[in-house]
Amino acid sequence: MSSPSLFDPIRLGAIHAPNRILMAPLTRGRGTQQHVPTPMMIDYYAQRASAGLIITEATGISQEGLGWPFAPGIWTDEMVEAWKPVTDAVHGKGGRIMIQLWHMGRIVHPDFLNGAPPVSASATTAPDMAHTYEGKKPYAEARPLEVSEIPRLLEDYAHATRNAMRAGFDGVQIHAANGYLIDEFLRDSSNLRTDEYGGSPENRVRLLREVTQVVVGEAGADRTAVRLSPNGETQGVIDSNPASVFGVAAQALDALGIAFLELREPGPGGTFGATDQPRQSPLIRQHFKGPLVLNSDYDKARAQADLDSGLADAIAFGRPFIANPDLPERLSLDAPLADSPMATWYSQGPEGYIDYPALAKTDA
Ligand SMILES: Cc1cc2nc3c(=O)[nH]c(=O)nc-3n(C[C@H](O)[C@H](O)[C@H](O)COP(=O)(O)O)c2cc1C
């Protein structure tokens, strides 16, 4: 049997993706200060509708979980109403769009919480500086979540998922990567707990499993996905034995029958979070039988090679989608790719956001 091409369709649970070039989640900071999506975001996502599947920028499930200036949320009716024209526009262009649900854990600065500390697995402090509306500030020490608070946290995920489905999304991706709340529970540099949410890999996976269960309960397993970052350090979060905890996580997600699992795995030569820790995808592939989507630093050749070897079923591209809204077409034509300057990744205006043109159409 020949291996699939990047341009072959794939079924991701209930979602039929016409190609295997997914748009990775990209925070762009174009919401309001109250975290409501803005009309600019309608154009931005509609321009990228030819992706096999768009995964939105990380979107806050609650005020407690959102500490990124101008990032969108999905916990109020106003936010739901503002997302509706985004999903409508993507569907109108024949596309598919899943929302990434975010709780930032200890990465939320107290400025976003009326001065209260952020929550995490344990009383730890993220390294470096937080983004706030008043510029960069040192992170604050987190308050460990009480076991008695977990049901409330799970209800926040359930509520956000119901809102996402009301807003017309095709599904929900749980952000369990990159040093945010769920990742803070998964990995042992940030999870120092001695209760049933800490210690053994099974215990550290418990929150991920419970969150996924409630999201599945609202959206259906075939419209639920998860993103993990199993190798390397992100925002001070790292594990001393990634194979053990992520093997257990992959088994738990497999048992829940989710639509797909996405792994962000920078390599040693990676340009975004480079790491010497080995990739966990070969191991995770053995435990998770559903579609596996891989990300980080892919170009067309490497992407096709990972499909050919059977390591991945689809590839998520992040930065290339910023300046190349029609990335699948450009890859199919081997057309040159445009670059995006970092200065406009998170800036608020339309510049560097909705002003990247598609390839000029030439007459056949
Ligand atoms: C501007 C920017 C914003 C990002 N925002 C998110 C995000 O909201 N959620 C997430 O899981 N990853 C986020 N990432 C990570 C990307 O999804 C992706 O993992 C990373 O860019 C590596 O993939 P690439 O080499 O294809 O760009 C972001 C990356 C960039 C450059």
JSON list of N, CA and C in Angstrom, two decimals, residues 149-195:
[
{"chain": "A", "resi": 149, "resn": "GLU", "atom": "N", "xyz": [-11.35, 21.95, 44.18]},
{"chain": "A", "resi": 149, "resn": "GLU", "atom": "CA", "xyz": [-11.62, 22.93, 43.11]},
{"chain": "A", "resi": 149, "resn": "GLU", "atom": "C", "xyz": [-11.69, 22.27, 41.73]},
{"chain": "A", "resi": 150, "resn": "ILE", "atom": "N", "xyz": [-11.23, 21.03, 41.62]},
{"chain": "A", "resi": 150, "resn": "ILE", "atom": "CA", "xyz": [-11.15, 20.41, 40.29]},
{"chain": "A", "resi": 150, "resn": "ILE", "atom": "C", "xyz": [-12.52, 20.31, 39.61]},
{"chain": "A", "resi": 151, "resn": "PRO", "atom": "N", "xyz": [-13.59, 19.95, 40.33]},
{"chain": "A", "resi": 151, "resn": "PRO", "atom": "CA", "xyz": [-14.89, 19.91, 39.65]},
{"chain": "A", "resi": 151, "resn": "PRO", "atom": "C", "xyz": [-15.28, 21.26, 39.04]},
{"chain": "A", "resi": 152, "resn": "ARG", "atom": "N", "xyz": [-14.95, 22.34, 39.70]},
{"chain": "A", "resi": 152, "resn": "ARG", "atom": "CA", "xyz": [-15.24, 23.67, 39.16]},
{"chain": "A", "resi": 152, "resn": "ARG", "atom": "C", "xyz": [-14.40, 23.92, 37.90]},
{"chain": "A", "resi": 153, "resn": "LEU", "atom": "N", "xyz": [-13.14, 23.52, 37.93]},
{"chain": "A", "resi": 153, "resn": "LEU", "atom": "CA", "xyz": [-12.29, 23.66, 36.74]},
{"chain": "A", "resi": 153, "resn": "LEU", "atom": "C", "xyz": [-12.85, 22.83, 35.57]},
{"chain": "A", "resi": 154, "resn": "LEU", "atom": "N", "xyz": [-13.29, 21.62, 35.88]},
{"chain": "A", "resi": 154, "resn": "LEU", "atom": "CA", "xyz": [-13.85, 20.76, 34.82]},
{"chain": "A", "resi": 154, "resn": "LEU", "atom": "C", "xyz": [-15.12, 21.39, 34.24]},
{"chain": "A", "resi": 155, "resn": "GLU", "atom": "N", "xyz": [-15.91, 22.02, 35.11]},
{"chain": "A", "resi": 155, "resn": "GLU", "atom": "CA", "xyz": [-17.12, 22.69, 34.63]},
{"chain": "A", "resi": 155, "resn": "GLU", "atom": "C", "xyz": [-16.75, 23.87, 33.73]},
{"chain": "A", "resi": 156, "resn": "ASP", "atom": "N", "xyz": [-15.64, 24.55, 34.02]},
{"chain": "A", "resi": 156, "resn": "ASP", "atom": "CA", "xyz": [-15.20, 25.63, 33.13]},
{"chain": "A", "resi": 156, "resn": "ASP", "atom": "C", "xyz": [-14.88, 25.08, 31.73]},
{"chain": "A", "resi": 157, "resn": "TYR", "atom": "N", "xyz": [-14.22, 23.92, 31.69]},
{"chain": "A", "resi": 157, "resn": "TYR", "atom": "CA", "xyz": [-13.95, 23.29, 30.38]},
{"chain": "A", "resi": 157, "resn": "TYR", "atom": "C", "xyz": [-15.25, 22.88, 29.69]},
{"chain": "A", "resi": 158, "resn": "ALA", "atom": "N", "xyz": [-16.19, 22.33, 30.46]},
{"chain": "A", "resi": 158, "resn": "ALA", "atom": "CA", "xyz": [-17.46, 21.89, 29.87]},
{"chain": "A", "resi": 158, "resn": "ALA", "atom": "C", "xyz": [-18.23, 23.09, 29.31]},
{"chain": "A", "resi": 159, "resn": "HIS", "atom": "N", "xyz": [-18.26, 24.16, 30.09]},
{"chain": "A", "resi": 159, "resn": "HIS", "atom": "CA", "xyz": [-18.96, 25.38, 29.69]},
{"chain": "A", "resi": 159, "resn": "HIS", "atom": "C", "xyz": [-18.34, 25.96, 28.41]},
{"chain": "A", "resi": 160, "resn": "ALA", "atom": "N", "xyz": [-17.01, 26.01, 28.38]},
{"chain": "A", "resi": 160, "resn": "ALA", "atom": "CA", "xyz": [-16.33, 26.55, 27.19]},
{"chain": "A", "resi": 160, "resn": "ALA", "atom": "C", "xyz": [-16.61, 25.66, 25.98]},
{"chain": "A", "resi": 161, "resn": "THR", "atom": "N", "xyz": [-16.67, 24.35, 26.19]},
{"chain": "A", "resi": 161, "resn": "THR", "atom": "CA", "xyz": [-16.94, 23.44, 25.07]},
{"chain": "A", "resi": 161, "resn": "THR", "atom": "C", "xyz": [-18.36, 23.63, 24.54]},
{"chain": "A", "resi": 162, "resn": "ARG", "atom": "N", "xyz": [-19.31, 23.76, 25.45]},
{"chain": "A", "resi": 162, "resn": "ARG", "atom": "CA", "xyz": [-20.70, 24.02, 25.01]},
{"chain": "A", "resi": 162, "resn": "ARG", "atom": "C", "xyz": [-20.75, 25.32, 24.21]},
{"chain": "A", "resi": 163, "resn": "ASN", "atom": "N", "xyz": [-20.05, 26.33, 24.72]},
{"chain": "A", "resi": 163, "resn": "ASN", "atom": "CA", "xyz": [-20.02, 27.60, 24.00]},
{"chain": "A", "resi": 163, "resn": "ASN", "atom": "C", "xyz": [-19.39, 27.45, 22.62]},
{"chain": "A", "resi": 164, "resn": "ALA", "atom": "N", "xyz": [-18.32, 26.66, 22.54]},
{"chain": "A", "resi": 164, "resn": "ALA", "atom": "CA", "xyz": [-17.64, 26.47, 21.25]},
{"chain": "A", "resi": 164, "resn": "ALA", "atom": "C", "xyz": [-18.58, 25.81, 20.25]},
{"chain": "A", "resi": 165, "resn": "MET", "atom": "N", "xyz": [-19.35, 24.84, 20.70]},
{"chain": "A", "resi": 165, "resn": "MET", "atom": "CA", "xyz": [-20.26, 24.16, 19.77]},
{"chain": "A", "resi": 165, "resn": "MET", "atom": "C", "xyz": [-21.38, 25.12, 19.36]},
{"chain": "A", "resi": 166, "resn": "ARG", "atom": "N", "xyz": [-21.83, 25.96, 20.31]},
{"chain": "A", "resi": 166, "resn": "ARG", "atom": "CA", "xyz": [-22.86, 26.97, 19.97]},
{"chain": "A", "resi": 166, "resn": "ARG", "atom": "C", "xyz": [-22.31, 27.97, 18.96]},
{"chain": "A", "resi": 167, "resn": "ALA", "atom": "N", "xyz": [-21.02, 28.25, 19.04]},
{"chain": "A", "resi": 167, "resn": "ALA", "atom": "CA", "xyz": [-20.41, 29.22, 18.14]},
{"chain": "A", "resi": 167, "resn": "ALA", "atom": "C", "xyz": [-20.15, 28.64, 16.76]},
{"chain": "A", "resi": 168, "resn": "GLY", "atom": "N", "xyz": [-20.40, 27.36, 16.59]},
{"chain": "A", "resi": 168, "resn": "GLY", "atom": "CA", "xyz": [-20.30, 26.76, 15.26]},
{"chain": "A", "resi": 168, "resn": "GLY", "atom": "C", "xyz": [-18.97, 26.09, 14.95]},
{"chain": "A", "resi": 169, "resn": "PHE", "atom": "N", "xyz": [-18.13, 25.87, 15.95]},
{"chain": "A", "resi": 169, "resn": "PHE", "atom": "CA", "xyz": [-16.87, 25.18, 15.68]},
{"chain": "A", "resi": 169, "resn": "PHE", "atom": "C", "xyz": [-17.12, 23.71, 15.35]},
{"chain": "A", "resi": 170, "resn": "ASP", "atom": "N", "xyz": [-16.22, 23.15, 14.53]},
{"chain": "A", "resi": 170, "resn": "ASP", "atom": "CA", "xyz": [-16.32, 21.73, 14.16]},
{"chain": "A", "resi": 170, "resn": "ASP", "atom": "C", "xyz": [-15.82, 20.83, 15.27]},
{"chain": "A", "resi": 171, "resn": "GLY", "atom": "N", "xyz": [-15.16, 21.40, 16.25]},
{"chain": "A", "resi": 171, "resn": "GLY", "atom": "CA", "xyz": [-14.65, 20.60, 17.35]},
{"chain": "A", "resi": 171, "resn": "GLY", "atom": "C", "xyz": [-13.76, 21.45, 18.24]},
{"chain": "A", "resi": 172, "resn": "VAL", "atom": "N", "xyz": [-13.16, 20.78, 19.20]},
{"chain": "A", "resi": 172, "resn": "VAL", "atom": "CA", "xyz": [-12.40, 21.44, 20.26]},
{"chain": "A", "resi": 172, "resn": "VAL", "atom": "C", "xyz": [-11.06, 20.73, 20.42]},
{"chain": "A", "resi": 173, "resn": "GLN", "atom": "N", "xyz": [-9.98, 21.51, 20.46]},
{"chain": "A", "resi": 173, "resn": "GLN", "atom": "CA", "xyz": [-8.68, 20.92, 20.81]},
{"chain": "A", "resi": 173, "resn": "GLN", "atom": "C", "xyz": [-8.30, 21.38, 22.21]},
{"chain": "A", "resi": 174, "resn": "ILE", "atom": "N", "xyz": [-8.01, 20.45, 23.09]},
{"chain": "A", "resi": 174, "resn": "ILE", "atom": "CA", "xyz": [-7.58, 20.77, 24.45]},
{"chain": "A", "resi": 174, "resn": "ILE", "atom": "C", "xyz": [-6.09, 21.08, 24.41]},
{"chain": "A", "resi": 175, "resn": "HIS", "atom": "N", "xyz": [-5.73, 22.28, 24.87]},
{"chain": "A", "resi": 175, "resn": "HIS", "atom": "CA", "xyz": [-4.32, 22.68, 24.89]},
{"chain": "A", "resi": 175, "resn": "HIS", "atom": "C", "xyz": [-3.68, 22.08, 26.15]},
{"chain": "A", "resi": 176, "resn": "ALA", "atom": "N", "xyz": [-2.94, 21.00, 25.94]},
{"chain": "A", "resi": 176, "resn": "ALA", "atom": "CA", "xyz": [-2.28, 20.32, 27.07]},
{"chain": "A", "resi": 176, "resn": "ALA", "atom": "C", "xyz": [-0.76, 20.37, 26.87]},
{"chain": "A", "resi": 177, "resn": "ALA", "atom": "N", "xyz": [-0.31, 21.42, 26.16]},
{"chain": "A", "resi": 177, "resn": "ALA", "atom": "CA", "xyz": [1.11, 21.51, 25.78]},
{"chain": "A", "resi": 177, "resn": "ALA", "atom": "C", "xyz": [1.73, 22.78, 26.35]},
{"chain": "A", "resi": 178, "resn": "ASN", "atom": "N", "xyz": [3.02, 22.92, 26.10]},
{"chain": "A", "resi": 178, "resn": "ASN", "atom": "CA", "xyz": [3.74, 24.20, 26.18]},
{"chain": "A", "resi": 178, "resn": "ASN", "atom": "C", "xyz": [3.80, 24.87, 27.56]},
{"chain": "A", "resi": 179, "resn": "GLY", "atom": "N", "xyz": [3.67, 24.08, 28.62]},
{"chain": "A", "resi": 179, "resn": "GLY", "atom": "CA", "xyz": [3.88, 24.66, 29.95]},
{"chain": "A", "resi": 179, "resn": "GLY", "atom": "C", "xyz": [2.68, 25.36, 30.54]},
{"chain": "A", "resi": 180, "resn": "TYR", "atom": "N", "xyz": [1.49, 25.15, 29.99]},
{"chain": "A", "resi": 180, "resn": "TYR", "atom": "CA", "xyz": [0.28, 25.72, 30.58]},
{"chain": "A", "resi": 180, "resn": "TYR", "atom": "C", "xyz": [-0.34, 24.71, 31.57]},
{"chain": "A", "resi": 181, "resn": "LEU", "atom": "N", "xyz": [-1.54, 25.00, 32.09]},
{"chain": "A", "resi": 181, "resn": "LEU", "atom": "CA", "xyz": [-2.04, 24.29, 33.27]},
{"chain": "A", "resi": 181, "resn": "LEU", "atom": "C", "xyz": [-1.95, 22.76, 33.16]},
{"chain": "A", "resi": 182, "resn": "ILE", "atom": "N", "xyz": [-2.50, 22.19, 32.09]},
{"chain": "A", "resi": 182, "resn": "ILE", "atom": "CA", "xyz": [-2.54, 20.72, 32.04]},
{"chain": "A", "resi": 182, "resn": "ILE", "atom": "C", "xyz": [-1.13, 20.16, 31.95]},
{"chain": "A", "resi": 183, "resn": "ASP", "atom": "N", "xyz": [-0.27, 20.84, 31.17]},
{"chain": "A", "resi": 183, "resn": "ASP", "atom": "CA", "xyz": [1.14, 20.42, 31.07]},
{"chain": "A", "resi": 183, "resn": "ASP", "atom": "C", "xyz": [1.86, 20.56, 32.42]},
{"chain": "A", "resi": 184, "resn": "GLU", "atom": "N", "xyz": [1.46, 21.56, 33.20]},
{"chain": "A", "resi": 184, "resn": "GLU", "atom": "CA", "xyz": [2.06, 21.75, 34.53]},
{"chain": "A", "resi": 184, "resn": "GLU", "atom": "C", "xyz": [1.72, 20.57, 35.44]},
{"chain": "A", "resi": 185, "resn": "PHE", "atom": "N", "xyz": [0.55, 19.97, 35.22]},
{"chain": "A", "resi": 185, "resn": "PHE", "atom": "CA", "xyz": [0.20, 18.75, 35.97]},
{"chain": "A", "resi": 185, "resn": "PHE", "atom": "C", "xyz": [0.93, 17.52, 35.41]},
{"chain": "A", "resi": 186, "resn": "LEU", "atom": "N", "xyz": [1.12, 17.48, 34.08]},
{"chain": "A", "resi": 186, "resn": "LEU", "atom": "CA", "xyz": [1.69, 16.27, 33.47]},
{"chain": "A", "resi": 186, "resn": "LEU", "atom": "C", "xyz": [3.15, 16.06, 33.85]},
{"chain": "A", "resi": 187, "resn": "ARG", "atom": "N", "xyz": [3.94, 17.15, 33.87]},
{"chain": "A", "resi": 187, "resn": "ARG", "atom": "CA", "xyz": [5.40, 16.96, 33.93]},
{"chain": "A", "resi": 187, "resn": "ARG", "atom": "C", "xyz": [5.94, 17.23, 35.34]},
{"chain": "A", "resi": 188, "resn": "ASP", "atom": "N", "xyz": [6.99, 16.51, 35.68]},
{"chain": "A", "resi": 188, "resn": "ASP", "atom": "CA", "xyz": [7.42, 16.48, 37.08]},
{"chain": "A", "resi": 188, "resn": "ASP", "atom": "C", "xyz": [8.28, 17.67, 37.51]},
{"chain": "A", "resi": 189, "resn": "SER", "atom": "N", "xyz": [8.64, 18.58, 36.59]},
{"chain": "A", "resi": 189, "resn": "SER", "atom": "CA", "xyz": [9.35, 19.78, 37.07]},
{"chain": "A", "resi": 189, "resn": "SER", "atom": "C", "xyz": [8.37, 20.76, 37.73]},
{"chain": "A", "resi": 190, "resn": "SER", "atom": "N", "xyz": [7.09, 20.67, 37.37]},
{"chain": "A", "resi": 190, "resn": "SER", "atom": "CA", "xyz": [6.10, 21.62, 37.89]},
{"chain": "A", "resi": 190, "resn": "SER", "atom": "C", "xyz": [5.03, 20.95, 38.74]},
{"chain": "A", "resi": 191, "resn": "ASN", "atom": "N", "xyz": [4.96, 19.62, 38.70]},
{"chain": "A", "resi": 191, "resn": "ASN", "atom": "CA", "xyz": [3.97, 18.91, 39.53]},
{"chain": "A", "resi": 191, "resn": "ASN", "atom": "C", "xyz": [4.71, 18.24, 40.68]},
{"chain": "A", "resi": 192, "resn": "LEU", "atom": "N", "xyz": [4.58, 18.83, 41.87]},
{"chain": "A", "resi": 192, "resn": "LEU", "atom": "CA", "xyz": [5.27, 18.32, 43.07]},
{"chain": "A", "resi": 192, "resn": "LEU", "atom": "C", "xyz": [4.23, 17.77, 44.05]},
{"chain": "A", "resi": 193, "resn": "ARG", "atom": "N", "xyz": [3.03, 17.48, 43.57]},
{"chain": "A", "resi": 193, "resn": "ARG", "atom": "CA", "xyz": [1.93, 17.10, 44.46]},
{"chain": "A", "resi": 193, "resn": "ARG", "atom": "C", "xyz": [2.15, 15.70, 45.02]},
{"chain": "A", "resi": 194, "resn": "THR", "atom": "N", "xyz": [1.53, 15.47, 46.17]},
{"chain": "A", "resi": 194, "resn": "THR", "atom": "CA", "xyz": [1.61, 14.14, 46.78]},
{"chain": "A", "resi": 194, "resn": "THR", "atom": "C", "xyz": [0.22, 13.51, 46.88]},
{"chain": "A", "resi": 195, "resn": "ASP", "atom": "N", "xyz": [-0.79, 14.16, 46.29]},
{"chain": "A", "resi": 195, "resn": "ASP", "atom": "CA", "xyz": [-2.15, 13.58, 46.32]},
{"chain": "A", "resi": 195, "resn": "ASP", "atom": "C", "xyz": [-2.39, 12.79, 45.04]}
]
